[in-house]
Amino acid sequence: MSTFLGMPAAPPRSPYGTGNLRGDRKFPKAAHDELRNEQLRRNLGRATRTIRTKRLGVTGELPDWEQLRDAGSAIKTDTMNRLPELLEQLEQKVTEHGGTVHWARDGAEANEIVARLIRATGSSDVIKVKSMATQEIGLNEHLESIGITPYETDLAELIVQLADDKPSHILVPAIHRNRDEIRQIFLDEIPGVDPDLDNVPAHLAAAARVHLREKFMTTKVAVSGANFGIAETGTLSVVESEGNGRMCLTLPDTLITVMGIEKVLPRYQDLEVFLQLLPRSSTGERMNPYTSMWTGVTPGDGPQDFHLVLLDNGRTAALADTIGREALNCIRCSACLNVCPVYERTGGHAYGSTYPGPIGAVLTPQLAGMDAAKDDPNSSLPYASSLCGACFDACPVKIDIPSMLVELRHQHTEQSGTTAEKLAMKAAAGVMKRPKLFTAAQKGAALGRIAGGPSGTISHLPAPLSGWSDSRDTAAPPKQTFRAWLASAEGAATMSAAAEEGARRTADDHKEDR
Amino acid sequence: MTTTARDTVLGRVRDALALAPVPTATVPRGYRTGRTLPDDERLALLTHRLVDYKAKVYPCTGDRTAEVIAEIMRERGARRIGVPDGLDEQWLGAYDGEVQRDSADIPAPSLDALDGVVTASAVSCAETGTIFLDGSPDQGRRALSLVPDLHVCVVDLSSVVAGVPEAVARLVPERPTTLISGPSATSDIELERVEGVHGPRNLVVVIRTDA
């Protein structure tokens, strides 16, 4: 029984320093290095272009696509509004059907629960379906540290795991690798792989099939995430392509599913919306090859021991923010990554979080904070965007990512106290208020041209302006100010020519009107 | 009294909702539901989608089911197949290979030794090319249609609906349900689609046009 203790308190973020919701350096620094990787940019450019085109093709097929988006958005908002009762209902239904529900306040607690459940089976191996939630909490790292070996079974996750790498895309985690790199990883890391293995994707996939088949057939416990959990019926769902999901969800004796509390949906009927929105937005397919749905345990079919771990880990902190809570509506389709000009050039690693790209830039600081006092890498994420708005247009549940980024920038500035930027803006405002001083300042600025050198760009400015120049080149100031140019003979001539041109066009327009 | 994680998380959720006002939400269901299409259009659409996913499609009348299944198995050299316990026996009348009737006692890994499997299906969605299996006696446990490399799935045209909402409406939520759209596929290597990683690499669909 919960006790009401008076005024509500703001729920905590995911604890600092645990899991994978924070990189070790700020976005501009990390992006700088990633931008130098030409292979990465080529791979990413090609992949995101392909997937964008496919997505537009299949969303354009549906005359009611916008209505589906409206429904998806409203179902998610409705879900957040009723989250306590929906979670209780989900728990009750799963329990009624023979499952066990566990609650985890944060990633560390979820990791402990999963580890305890695996230990209870006596197995020291576990097969895994690709899962954002377990990636977020660093489950694999935790299991390895206590002597349990996790085997990723999704082809891309396997590539990432074998290379001791990190995923760089929500949907296609190895998008940053090309076939030659993957071939080399397989040759180096899969015991007994054919040394003559070539780089044909079908042959690489076949090598992975052979490698994992034995694991599927012999491992007694599996860990999965969930795309949806239906409160009304207790039904869990995993959406996938390869069949590794079906293998993990069906063959082992014990299944442990880790699900963020925001993944609950009120009604079974709501699947009719999300089974249309998700595949078309993510892989650009009318439907993904396989979707599995299960409710508790079914005698004679599938795992007879089912555990559902409901994870908070900062989600309630996001929920407590009027603007930020919308990020919880995310169904992890990755459409926003594939349309983002910033993501396309930097790749996912630059964001430092399990959740990269536009949605990651809002979701990550929501879940894990952006602690100004600690010079938190997450504090740079709201700025990792050009605010072009493509992500908002692409989002199947209409999350207004650009507005949230602006709000997070505001929150960050508020948190930061006095910064060089604030001081500079204050000084500029003072100068701009006094015309004579402004003119003098502009003349002085022209001297800055020398700093630009022959290329006319400034790549390093002294502190405190280095924060600006570290992440972008600055054009050197022009020779003269606009006002000086306007007063010159050249300026006067240009302006009068423009005035004549304008007058002529207006006259032409009038002719056409008649 | 110690506070459990459950109470803490639920308490946090309630606090969060109290701190930030909740916007009202009524779900607009203006998208297409309850669509119907004539038989020939459902058949054509489902066939097109399945072929697009690299599945093989054999439309036939119900009385030719056994013949078509036998022919598929012969073509693919499937000498030993598995079937769910509740599968219509007549469907195997023309097949001369070995048939293993499935039961929960057969260890799932041993299904790997089968050349293929024949199952019925619960519902299909024409617009997305999706077949729904729900674990009924003629569809069997989930492992049966997963482990062997060839899945021959029999679909009655009467169970084919136009779109996703019409299909979801026909499902029984409590049944373990598998949605299949073509054979196993991955696009993880340079986004190039490869059929077959872990699931059956071959999906053959027999659509009974008068059933």
XYZ file of C-alpha atoms in Angstrom:
725
model
C 0.000 0.000 0.000
C 1.324 3.426 -0.859
C 0.939 6.270 1.572
C 0.240 9.834 0.551
C 2.849 11.966 2.255
C 1.663 15.440 1.253
C 3.157 17.523 -1.551
C 4.396 15.556 -4.552
C 8.170 15.569 -5.035
C 9.892 15.651 -8.419
C 10.866 12.064 -9.267
C 14.600 11.382 -9.668
C 16.517 11.032 -12.929
C 18.426 7.925 -13.881
C 21.410 7.909 -11.503
C 24.528 9.669 -12.823
C 27.279 7.355 -13.968
C 25.283 4.147 -14.425
C 24.075 2.593 -17.660
C 24.486 4.014 -21.144
C 22.624 7.308 -21.032
C 25.690 9.499 -21.118
C 28.822 9.735 -23.248
C 32.229 10.614 -21.882
C 32.542 13.860 -23.823
C 30.314 16.565 -25.217
C 28.586 16.265 -28.564
C 30.686 18.860 -30.485
C 33.964 17.163 -29.502
C 32.689 13.683 -30.317
C 31.050 14.865 -33.537
C 34.305 16.476 -34.638
C 36.071 13.115 -34.595
C 33.181 11.204 -36.170
C 33.028 13.746 -39.003
C 36.583 12.864 -39.974
C 35.557 9.220 -40.522
C 34.777 9.181 -44.232
C 33.807 5.514 -44.238
C 31.197 6.195 -41.570
C 29.769 9.149 -43.479
C 29.534 7.153 -46.705
C 27.845 4.193 -44.981
C 25.438 6.408 -43.094
C 24.621 8.641 -46.033
C 23.746 5.700 -48.222
C 21.756 3.882 -45.547
C 19.684 6.845 -44.389
C 18.928 7.885 -47.990
C 17.690 4.373 -48.806
C 15.515 4.068 -45.753
C 14.034 7.569 -46.162
C 12.912 6.760 -49.696
C 11.394 3.426 -48.659
C 9.555 5.026 -45.771
C 8.032 7.756 -47.917
C 6.882 5.101 -50.384
C 4.956 3.001 -47.861
C 3.554 5.845 -45.758
C 2.325 7.473 -48.968
C 0.380 4.283 -49.748
C -1.979 4.804 -46.830
C -4.647 7.456 -47.430
C -5.287 7.591 -43.670
C -1.648 7.986 -42.603
C -2.306 11.355 -40.907
C -5.329 9.966 -39.060
C -3.192 7.078 -37.837
C -0.580 9.541 -36.579
C -3.289 11.533 -34.773
C -4.618 8.360 -33.181
C -1.124 7.177 -32.209
C -0.293 10.508 -30.612
C -3.579 10.626 -28.674
C -3.315 7.012 -27.491
C 0.135 7.784 -26.098
C -1.051 10.966 -24.369
C -4.001 9.055 -22.945
C -1.576 6.366 -21.761
C 0.609 8.859 -19.890
C -2.464 10.439 -18.273
C -3.562 7.076 -16.891
C -0.178 5.486 -16.344
C -0.686 4.400 -12.696
C -3.914 2.502 -13.327
C -2.639 1.034 -16.628
C 0.532 -0.305 -15.002
C -1.491 -1.868 -12.190
C -3.836 -3.416 -14.715
C -0.937 -4.784 -16.773
C 0.588 -6.279 -13.629
C -2.700 -7.892 -12.660
C -3.296 -9.408 -16.103
C 0.245 -10.747 -16.499
C 0.017 -12.298 -13.030
C -3.383 -13.845 -13.782
C -1.855 -15.568 -16.805
C 1.004 -17.105 -14.876
C 3.708 -14.450 -15.254
C 5.610 -12.638 -12.504
C 5.952 -8.844 -12.471
C 8.940 -7.041 -10.964
C 9.442 -3.306 -10.523
C 12.780 -1.528 -10.888
C 13.423 2.020 -9.719
C 16.553 2.326 -11.832
C 18.921 0.447 -14.085
C 21.004 -1.013 -11.289
C 17.915 -2.507 -9.660
C 16.691 -3.935 -12.979
C 20.125 -5.476 -13.615
C 20.064 -7.109 -10.175
C 16.580 -8.517 -10.719
C 17.512 -9.992 -14.113
C 20.776 -11.418 -12.751
C 18.955 -13.021 -9.812
C 16.358 -14.589 -12.131
C 19.048 -15.958 -14.458
C 21.018 -17.385 -11.511
C 17.880 -19.123 -10.275
C 17.748 -21.088 -13.543
C 21.289 -22.363 -12.976
C 22.355 -21.127 -16.422
C 25.479 -19.067 -16.982
C 24.488 -18.203 -20.563
C 21.599 -16.069 -21.731
C 20.356 -15.341 -25.250
C 19.123 -11.832 -25.924
C 16.720 -10.195 -28.316
C 17.807 -6.699 -29.284
C 16.408 -4.386 -26.635
C 16.838 -0.654 -26.158
C 15.909 -0.860 -22.472
C 18.595 -3.415 -21.608
C 21.129 -1.456 -23.658
C 20.127 1.657 -21.716
C 20.774 0.047 -18.346
C 23.989 -1.701 -19.425
C 22.638 -5.174 -18.676
C 25.253 -6.999 -20.761
C 28.116 -5.303 -18.927
C 26.526 -6.137 -15.591
C 25.959 -9.787 -16.471
C 29.518 -10.182 -17.741
C 30.846 -8.698 -14.504
C 29.169 -11.461 -12.512
C 30.118 -14.323 -14.807
C 26.980 -14.647 -16.954
C 27.562 -14.529 -20.722
C 24.924 -12.666 -22.740
C 24.629 -13.571 -26.439
C 23.075 -10.932 -28.675
C 21.113 -12.737 -31.386
C 20.048 -9.904 -33.685
C 22.526 -9.875 -36.585
C 23.444 -6.213 -36.154
C 23.707 -6.490 -32.371
C 25.885 -9.567 -32.841
C 28.204 -7.571 -35.126
C 28.382 -4.781 -32.568
C 28.975 -7.217 -29.707
C 31.670 -9.211 -31.533
C 33.488 -5.986 -32.439
C 33.288 -4.784 -28.824
C 31.624 -1.719 -30.340
C 28.521 0.279 -29.440
C 25.272 0.457 -31.434
C 24.976 3.643 -33.488
C 21.358 3.486 -34.626
C 18.144 2.446 -32.847
C 16.988 0.173 -35.615
C 20.136 -0.769 -37.533
C 22.777 -0.789 -34.775
C 25.630 -1.686 -37.144
C 24.668 0.875 -39.782
C 28.136 2.406 -39.436
C 29.837 -0.798 -40.640
C 30.098 -1.933 -44.251
C 30.286 -5.482 -45.577
C 34.080 -5.612 -45.633
C 34.332 -4.533 -42.022
C 31.663 -7.068 -41.009
C 33.454 -9.851 -42.870
C 36.651 -9.053 -40.991
C 34.821 -8.975 -37.626
C 33.337 -12.424 -38.328
C 36.703 -13.833 -39.399
C 38.343 -12.498 -36.250
C 35.637 -13.264 -33.704
C 33.490 -16.271 -34.699
C 35.261 -19.490 -33.753
C 35.423 -21.974 -36.610
C 34.110 -19.611 -39.268
C 35.032 -20.499 -42.863
C 38.303 -18.651 -43.625
C 37.149 -18.252 -47.250
C 34.024 -16.321 -46.164
C 33.445 -13.485 -48.643
C 31.681 -10.139 -48.124
C 28.309 -11.015 -49.737
C 25.589 -10.046 -47.197
C 23.716 -13.352 -47.740
C 26.875 -15.335 -46.926
C 27.618 -13.204 -43.881
C 24.047 -13.730 -42.653
C 24.401 -17.483 -43.221
C 27.579 -17.538 -41.115
C 25.683 -15.816 -38.300
C 22.847 -18.336 -38.652
C 25.175 -21.263 -38.157
C 26.946 -19.538 -35.269
C 23.738 -18.812 -33.337
C 21.618 -21.878 -34.105
C 23.398 -23.948 -31.470
C 22.877 -21.186 -28.896
C 19.135 -21.002 -29.621
C 18.741 -24.744 -29.233
C 20.646 -25.124 -25.986
C 20.255 -21.941 -23.913
C 17.644 -22.205 -21.177
C 16.972 -18.537 -20.508
C 16.335 -15.503 -22.695
C 16.075 -11.768 -22.113
C 13.965 -9.507 -24.325
C 12.586 -6.013 -24.425
C 9.025 -5.205 -25.457
C 7.569 -2.880 -28.058
C 4.147 -2.878 -26.442
C 2.539 -4.143 -23.252
C -1.261 -4.200 -23.331
C -2.846 -3.267 -19.988
C -6.281 -4.627 -20.872
C -5.056 -8.172 -21.548
C -1.485 -8.434 -20.219
C -0.214 -9.156 -23.739
C 3.451 -8.359 -24.519
C 4.746 -7.830 -28.020
C 8.082 -7.891 -29.830
C 8.389 -6.636 -33.387
C 11.338 -7.981 -35.431
C 12.575 -9.330 -38.747
C 15.046 -12.141 -38.440
C 13.292 -14.722 -36.310
C 15.882 -14.424 -33.563
C 13.120 -12.786 -31.540
C 10.779 -15.726 -32.110
C 13.611 -18.100 -31.170
C 14.343 -16.336 -27.878
C 10.689 -15.852 -26.984
C 9.749 -19.452 -27.729
C 12.545 -21.967 -27.171
C 14.007 -21.273 -23.688
C 12.343 -22.429 -20.458
C 12.563 -18.993 -18.886
C 11.831 -15.611 -20.490
C 12.678 -12.323 -18.818
C 11.283 -9.180 -20.464
C 12.543 -5.737 -19.476
C 10.093 -2.996 -20.413
C 10.121 0.750 -19.777
C 6.937 1.785 -17.982
C 6.047 4.112 -20.861
C 5.617 1.184 -23.290
C 2.212 0.216 -21.932
C -0.848 0.667 -24.185
C -4.383 0.751 -22.816
C -6.276 -1.592 -25.155
C -5.575 -4.584 -27.368
C -7.358 -2.688 -30.137
C -4.615 -0.009 -29.997
C -2.313 -2.495 -31.741
C -4.278 -1.803 -34.935
C -2.752 1.687 -34.909
C 0.799 0.892 -33.859
C 1.184 -2.184 -36.079
C 0.613 0.218 -38.966
C 2.692 3.134 -37.684
C 5.783 1.292 -36.447
C 6.899 -0.913 -39.379
C 6.200 1.715 -42.011
C 8.061 4.402 -40.057
C 11.031 2.299 -39.060
C 12.076 -0.076 -41.821
C 9.838 1.334 -44.521
C 8.007 -1.978 -44.814
C 4.262 -2.527 -44.877
C 4.851 -4.967 -42.045
C 7.985 -6.320 -40.448
C 8.554 -10.045 -41.147
C 7.760 -11.240 -37.615
C 5.779 -9.988 -34.645
C 5.313 -12.101 -31.528
C 2.558 -11.557 -28.980
C 2.227 -13.520 -25.781
C 0.200 -13.312 -22.601
C 1.808 -14.797 -19.508
C 2.555 -18.459 -20.087
C 0.785 -20.988 -22.322
C 0.957 -24.627 -21.225
C 2.787 -26.722 -23.824
C 3.910 -23.729 -25.854
C 6.911 -21.524 -25.157
C 8.646 -20.635 -21.872
C 6.803 -21.897 -18.803
C 8.431 -19.291 -16.588
C 7.826 -15.651 -17.596
C 9.029 -12.524 -15.807
C 8.232 -8.923 -16.677
C 10.529 -6.234 -15.254
C 8.928 -2.760 -15.317
C 11.628 -0.093 -15.472
C 11.492 3.521 -14.316
C 15.136 4.768 -14.598
C 14.242 8.433 -15.064
C 10.996 7.960 -16.962
C 8.937 9.425 -14.122
C 11.244 12.457 -14.081
C 10.443 13.007 -17.758
C 6.767 12.494 -16.991
C 6.908 15.284 -14.389
C 7.951 17.808 -17.042
C 4.989 19.332 -18.879
C 6.907 19.708 -22.131
C 9.421 16.906 -21.819
C 6.941 14.135 -21.118
C 6.026 14.011 -24.790
C 9.383 12.316 -25.390
C 7.956 9.274 -23.582
C 5.504 8.834 -26.464
C 8.410 7.609 -28.609
C 7.883 4.153 -30.122
C 11.598 3.820 -31.096
C 10.974 3.680 -34.842
C 14.078 5.764 -35.686
C 12.375 7.756 -38.462
C 13.714 10.957 -36.880
C 17.298 9.686 -37.080
C 16.992 8.896 -40.750
C 15.775 12.372 -41.717
C 18.130 14.334 -39.448
C 20.923 16.227 -41.255
C 22.976 16.295 -38.060
C 22.653 12.537 -37.385
C 23.403 11.724 -41.009
C 26.796 13.399 -40.721
C 27.853 12.524 -37.184
C 26.352 9.067 -36.698
C 24.956 7.773 -33.437
C 28.108 7.459 -31.355
C 28.558 11.237 -31.111
C 25.415 11.446 -28.931
C 27.011 9.217 -26.305
C 23.648 7.680 -25.332
C 21.716 4.516 -26.161
C 19.221 6.888 -27.748
C 20.929 8.894 -30.510
C 19.562 11.371 -33.033
C 16.801 13.919 -32.519
C 14.683 11.855 -30.112
C 17.818 10.904 -28.192
C 18.764 14.550 -27.853
C 15.522 15.169 -25.957
C 14.965 11.806 -24.310
C 18.471 11.371 -22.913
C 18.609 14.632 -20.899
C 15.038 13.919 -19.756
C 15.922 10.488 -18.398
C 19.419 11.164 -17.106
C 19.568 14.931 -16.615
C 22.123 17.451 -17.877
C 23.944 18.404 -14.739
C 25.469 21.848 -15.341
C 27.652 21.668 -12.240
C 29.385 18.521 -13.530
C 29.873 19.892 -17.049
C 27.669 17.000 -18.166
C 28.100 15.781 -21.774
C 24.280 15.521 -21.904
C 24.068 19.295 -21.555
C 25.389 19.605 -25.110
C 22.659 17.370 -26.608
C 19.868 19.994 -26.881
C 22.263 21.956 -29.103
C 23.031 18.978 -31.368
C 20.378 20.090 -33.831
C 19.770 22.646 -36.544
C 16.082 22.791 -35.508
C 15.126 22.162 -39.129
C 11.951 20.361 -38.059
C 12.312 17.310 -40.308
C 12.094 15.030 -37.247
C 8.719 16.462 -36.240
C 7.350 15.817 -39.747
C 8.647 12.254 -39.755
C 7.523 11.222 -36.259
C 4.624 8.729 -36.453
C 3.277 9.896 -33.081
C 3.875 13.592 -33.797
C 6.412 14.331 -31.067
C 7.348 18.012 -31.358
C 11.081 17.429 -31.002
C 12.241 20.914 -32.134
C 10.138 22.708 -29.504
C 11.405 20.329 -26.841
C 15.005 20.995 -27.867
C 14.404 24.732 -27.518
C 12.845 24.178 -24.088
C 15.795 22.042 -22.997
C 18.204 24.745 -24.182
C 16.253 27.184 -22.045
C 16.384 24.857 -19.050
C 20.098 24.370 -19.563
C 20.757 28.120 -19.746
C 18.675 28.660 -16.604
C 20.652 25.954 -14.783
C 24.001 27.203 -15.959
C 23.975 30.547 -14.134
C 26.455 33.079 -15.481
C 28.164 31.940 -18.656
C 30.464 33.629 -21.170
C 27.580 33.589 -23.621
C 25.301 35.393 -21.190
C 27.979 38.001 -20.461
C 28.644 38.525 -24.157
C 24.909 38.960 -24.890
C 24.619 41.425 -22.020
C 27.575 43.435 -23.318
C 26.165 43.393 -26.855
C 22.795 44.645 -25.635
C 24.510 47.533 -23.837
C 26.443 48.527 -26.939
C 23.508 48.211 -29.318
C 21.467 50.590 -27.192
C 23.978 53.420 -27.947
C 24.380 54.207 -31.685
C 27.752 55.944 -31.401
C 29.262 53.140 -29.398
C 27.769 50.593 -31.858
C 29.419 52.349 -34.827
C 32.733 52.401 -33.049
C 32.417 48.724 -32.115
C 31.644 47.789 -35.697
C 34.740 49.628 -36.949
C 36.790 47.828 -34.324
C 35.319 44.482 -35.408
C 36.639 44.985 -38.938
C 40.092 44.637 -37.447
C 39.123 41.051 -36.597
C 39.496 40.352 -40.323
C 43.191 39.929 -39.733
C 42.382 36.886 -37.555
C 40.692 35.261 -40.534
C 43.908 35.181 -42.577
C 43.841 34.518 -46.316
C 41.037 31.894 -46.056
C 38.672 34.435 -44.544
C 37.548 32.004 -41.823
C 38.397 31.903 -38.153
C 38.694 28.417 -36.696
C 39.985 29.353 -33.244
C 38.788 32.220 -31.113
C 40.238 33.041 -27.681
C 38.225 32.146 -24.553
C 35.416 32.777 -23.757
C 34.519 32.756 -27.463
C 36.291 29.424 -28.005
C 33.021 27.668 -27.095
C 31.625 29.064 -30.327
C 34.658 28.463 -32.534
C 35.291 24.912 -31.285
C 32.241 23.589 -33.039
C 32.110 25.818 -36.120
C 34.214 27.985 -38.352
C 33.488 31.690 -38.104
C 33.540 33.968 -41.118
C 36.011 36.809 -40.587
C 34.304 40.211 -40.215
C 33.824 42.082 -43.506
C 36.084 44.968 -44.578
C 33.457 47.561 -43.837
C 30.155 47.723 -41.986
C 26.853 47.681 -43.861
C 26.272 51.261 -42.862
C 29.665 52.334 -44.189
C 28.994 50.438 -47.442
C 25.550 52.044 -47.838
C 27.066 55.488 -47.466
C 29.718 54.776 -50.145
C 29.339 55.456 -53.881
C 29.120 51.681 -54.586
C 26.322 51.279 -52.048
C 24.339 54.223 -53.397
C 24.614 52.898 -56.981
C 23.513 49.369 -55.980
C 20.547 50.674 -54.011
C 19.263 52.908 -56.833
C 19.626 50.056 -59.360
C 17.601 47.817 -57.042
C 14.926 50.496 -56.692
C 14.601 50.780 -60.506
C 14.366 46.998 -60.872
C 11.654 46.904 -58.215
C 9.638 49.613 -59.934
C 9.884 47.834 -63.296
C 8.638 44.532 -61.825
C 5.677 46.200 -60.126
C 4.725 47.783 -63.453
C 4.966 44.357 -65.187
C 2.775 42.749 -62.533
C 0.118 45.389 -63.090
C 0.196 44.695 -66.821
C -0.428 40.975 -66.194
C -3.291 41.782 -63.833
C -5.030 43.648 -66.641
C 7.133 -0.936 6.756
C 9.703 -0.949 3.978
C 8.740 0.714 0.748
C 8.820 -1.660 -2.169
C 10.089 -0.716 -5.620
C 6.518 -1.127 -6.828
C 5.160 1.452 -4.387
C 8.037 3.804 -5.119
C 7.626 3.674 -8.890
C 3.839 4.002 -8.754
C 4.240 6.845 -6.231
C 6.634 8.605 -8.575
C 4.216 8.240 -11.472
C 1.415 9.756 -9.397
C 3.671 12.573 -8.210
C 4.759 13.290 -11.773
C 1.156 13.568 -12.924
C 0.341 15.843 -9.982
C 3.333 18.089 -10.725
C 2.692 18.494 -14.428
C -0.913 18.985 -15.493
C -2.242 16.291 -17.827
C -3.585 17.373 -21.217
C -6.955 15.812 -22.004
C -6.825 13.174 -24.698
C -9.664 11.630 -26.614
C -8.461 9.182 -29.217
C -9.654 10.144 -32.716
C -10.225 6.907 -34.600
C -10.764 8.473 -37.999
C -8.477 5.968 -39.692
C -9.892 3.231 -41.885
C -11.620 0.378 -40.050
C -14.199 -2.245 -40.952
C -13.143 -2.357 -44.594
C -14.410 -5.129 -46.849
C -13.103 -6.144 -50.257
C -14.470 -8.682 -52.751
C -12.827 -12.135 -52.790
C -10.850 -11.579 -55.979
C -9.397 -8.294 -54.724
C -8.374 -9.774 -51.365
C -6.745 -12.692 -53.156
C -4.923 -10.435 -55.609
C -3.732 -8.006 -52.914
C -2.545 -10.711 -50.493
C -0.777 -12.559 -53.310
C 0.950 -9.390 -54.485
C 2.165 -8.528 -50.994
C 3.376 -12.048 -50.211
C 5.273 -12.304 -53.493
C 6.763 -8.875 -52.805
C 8.146 -10.372 -49.569
C 9.669 -13.293 -51.493
C 7.090 -15.843 -50.338
C 5.788 -18.418 -52.850
C 2.019 -18.427 -53.353
C -0.171 -21.275 -54.660
C -3.847 -20.394 -55.000
C -6.050 -23.501 -55.294
C -9.510 -24.832 -54.645
C -9.990 -26.709 -51.378
C -10.250 -30.136 -53.026
C -6.745 -29.730 -54.487
C -5.089 -28.905 -51.118
C -3.511 -32.345 -50.649
C -2.216 -32.444 -54.204
C -0.657 -28.968 -53.988
C 1.000 -29.705 -50.644
C 2.441 -32.967 -51.979
C 3.749 -31.170 -55.060
C 5.430 -28.442 -52.964
C 7.157 -31.059 -50.815
C 8.264 -33.059 -53.851
C 9.711 -29.950 -55.543
C 11.694 -29.096 -52.461
C 12.753 -32.604 -51.640
C 11.084 -32.535 -48.216
C 10.981 -36.172 -47.116
C 10.225 -35.661 -43.445
C 7.753 -33.040 -42.300
C 6.129 -31.955 -39.067
C 2.469 -31.051 -38.633
C 0.415 -29.784 -35.689
C -1.634 -32.471 -34.012
C -4.907 -30.870 -35.082
C -4.078 -30.462 -38.783
C -6.698 -31.786 -41.218
C -5.475 -35.283 -42.126
C -6.865 -35.087 -45.645
C -4.339 -32.348 -46.478
C -1.563 -34.924 -46.274
C -3.421 -37.540 -48.308
C -1.151 -37.208 -51.359
C 2.154 -36.821 -49.501
C 4.272 -39.955 -49.464
C 7.040 -38.864 -47.075
C 7.280 -39.259 -43.322
C 4.907 -37.164 -41.187
C 5.662 -36.336 -37.559
C 2.582 -35.267 -35.603
C 3.749 -32.679 -33.105
C 3.292 -32.897 -29.361
C 4.614 -30.935 -26.400
C 6.829 -33.931 -25.445
C 8.965 -33.609 -28.567
C 11.963 -31.428 -27.656
C 11.884 -28.244 -29.741
C 15.550 -28.520 -30.858
C 14.779 -31.852 -32.552
C 12.414 -29.992 -34.910
C 15.610 -28.794 -36.572
C 15.867 -32.227 -38.200
C 12.569 -31.760 -40.096
C 12.668 -30.755 -43.763
C 9.565 -28.643 -43.393
C 6.277 -28.046 -41.646
C 2.648 -27.576 -42.707
C 0.255 -25.474 -40.633
C -3.101 -23.790 -41.041
C -3.556 -20.107 -40.110
C -5.992 -17.995 -38.127
C -6.316 -14.698 -40.021
C -4.483 -12.905 -42.820
C -4.220 -9.245 -43.687
C -4.169 -8.571 -47.435
C -2.885 -4.995 -47.365
C 0.295 -5.870 -45.473
C 0.742 -9.483 -46.593
C 0.621 -10.706 -43.005
C -0.449 -14.165 -41.827
C -1.502 -14.573 -38.184
C -0.952 -17.880 -36.372
C -2.655 -18.225 -32.990
C -1.610 -21.599 -31.655
C -4.940 -23.316 -32.414
C -4.704 -27.117 -32.758
C -4.271 -26.860 -36.546
C -1.425 -24.329 -36.152
C 0.472 -25.883 -33.290
C 2.968 -24.522 -30.830
C 5.134 -21.604 -31.922
C 8.372 -23.580 -32.191
C 6.899 -25.862 -34.858
C 6.487 -23.144 -37.474
C 9.795 -21.545 -36.506
C 12.592 -24.093 -36.344
C 12.273 -25.985 -39.683
C 13.612 -24.141 -42.729
C 10.444 -24.538 -44.839
C 7.015 -23.387 -43.681
C 4.041 -24.283 -45.840
C 1.093 -22.314 -44.542
C -2.487 -22.929 -45.626
C -4.709 -19.846 -45.755
C -8.458 -19.949 -46.346
C -9.556 -16.986 -48.427
C -12.524 -16.555 -46.064
C -10.035 -15.750 -43.278
C -8.325 -13.010 -45.306
C -9.322 -9.461 -44.361
C -8.474 -6.125 -45.964
C -6.395 -4.249 -43.394
C -4.691 -4.394 -40.004
C -7.673 -3.198 -37.899
C -9.907 -5.888 -39.417
C -7.259 -8.522 -38.641
C -6.615 -7.412 -35.035
C -10.378 -7.455 -34.409
C -10.450 -11.196 -35.202
C -7.677 -12.200 -32.806
C -7.979 -13.767 -29.385
C -5.564 -11.736 -27.221
C -4.760 -14.513 -24.763
C -3.502 -16.889 -27.453
C 0.216 -16.827 -28.293
C 0.108 -15.064 -31.638
C 2.744 -14.876 -34.353
C 2.516 -12.473 -37.264
C 4.404 -13.599 -40.349
C 5.067 -11.358 -43.345
C 7.259 -13.312 -45.700
C 10.239 -15.434 -44.725
C 12.824 -14.416 -42.142
C 14.740 -11.376 -43.381
C 17.433 -8.973 -42.312
C 18.655 -5.686 -43.715
C 21.405 -5.233 -41.183
C 24.313 -5.328 -43.651
C 24.318 -2.112 -45.686
C 20.504 -2.273 -45.658
C 20.621 -5.025 -48.267
C 17.705 -7.388 -47.703
C 18.763 -10.984 -47.076
C 16.115 -13.686 -46.735
C 16.606 -16.043 -43.884
C 18.727 -15.513 -40.855
C 17.192 -17.421 -37.995
C 13.606 -18.177 -38.926
C 12.392 -20.319 -41.878
C 14.112 -19.160 -45.054
C 11.256 -20.417 -47.192
C 7.606 -19.480 -46.781
C 5.097 -21.108 -49.111
C 1.470 -20.034 -48.859
C -1.382 -22.183 -50.160
C -4.482 -19.990 -50.492
C -7.699 -22.022 -50.657
C -9.931 -19.823 -52.796
C -13.244 -21.503 -51.946
C -12.664 -21.986 -48.201
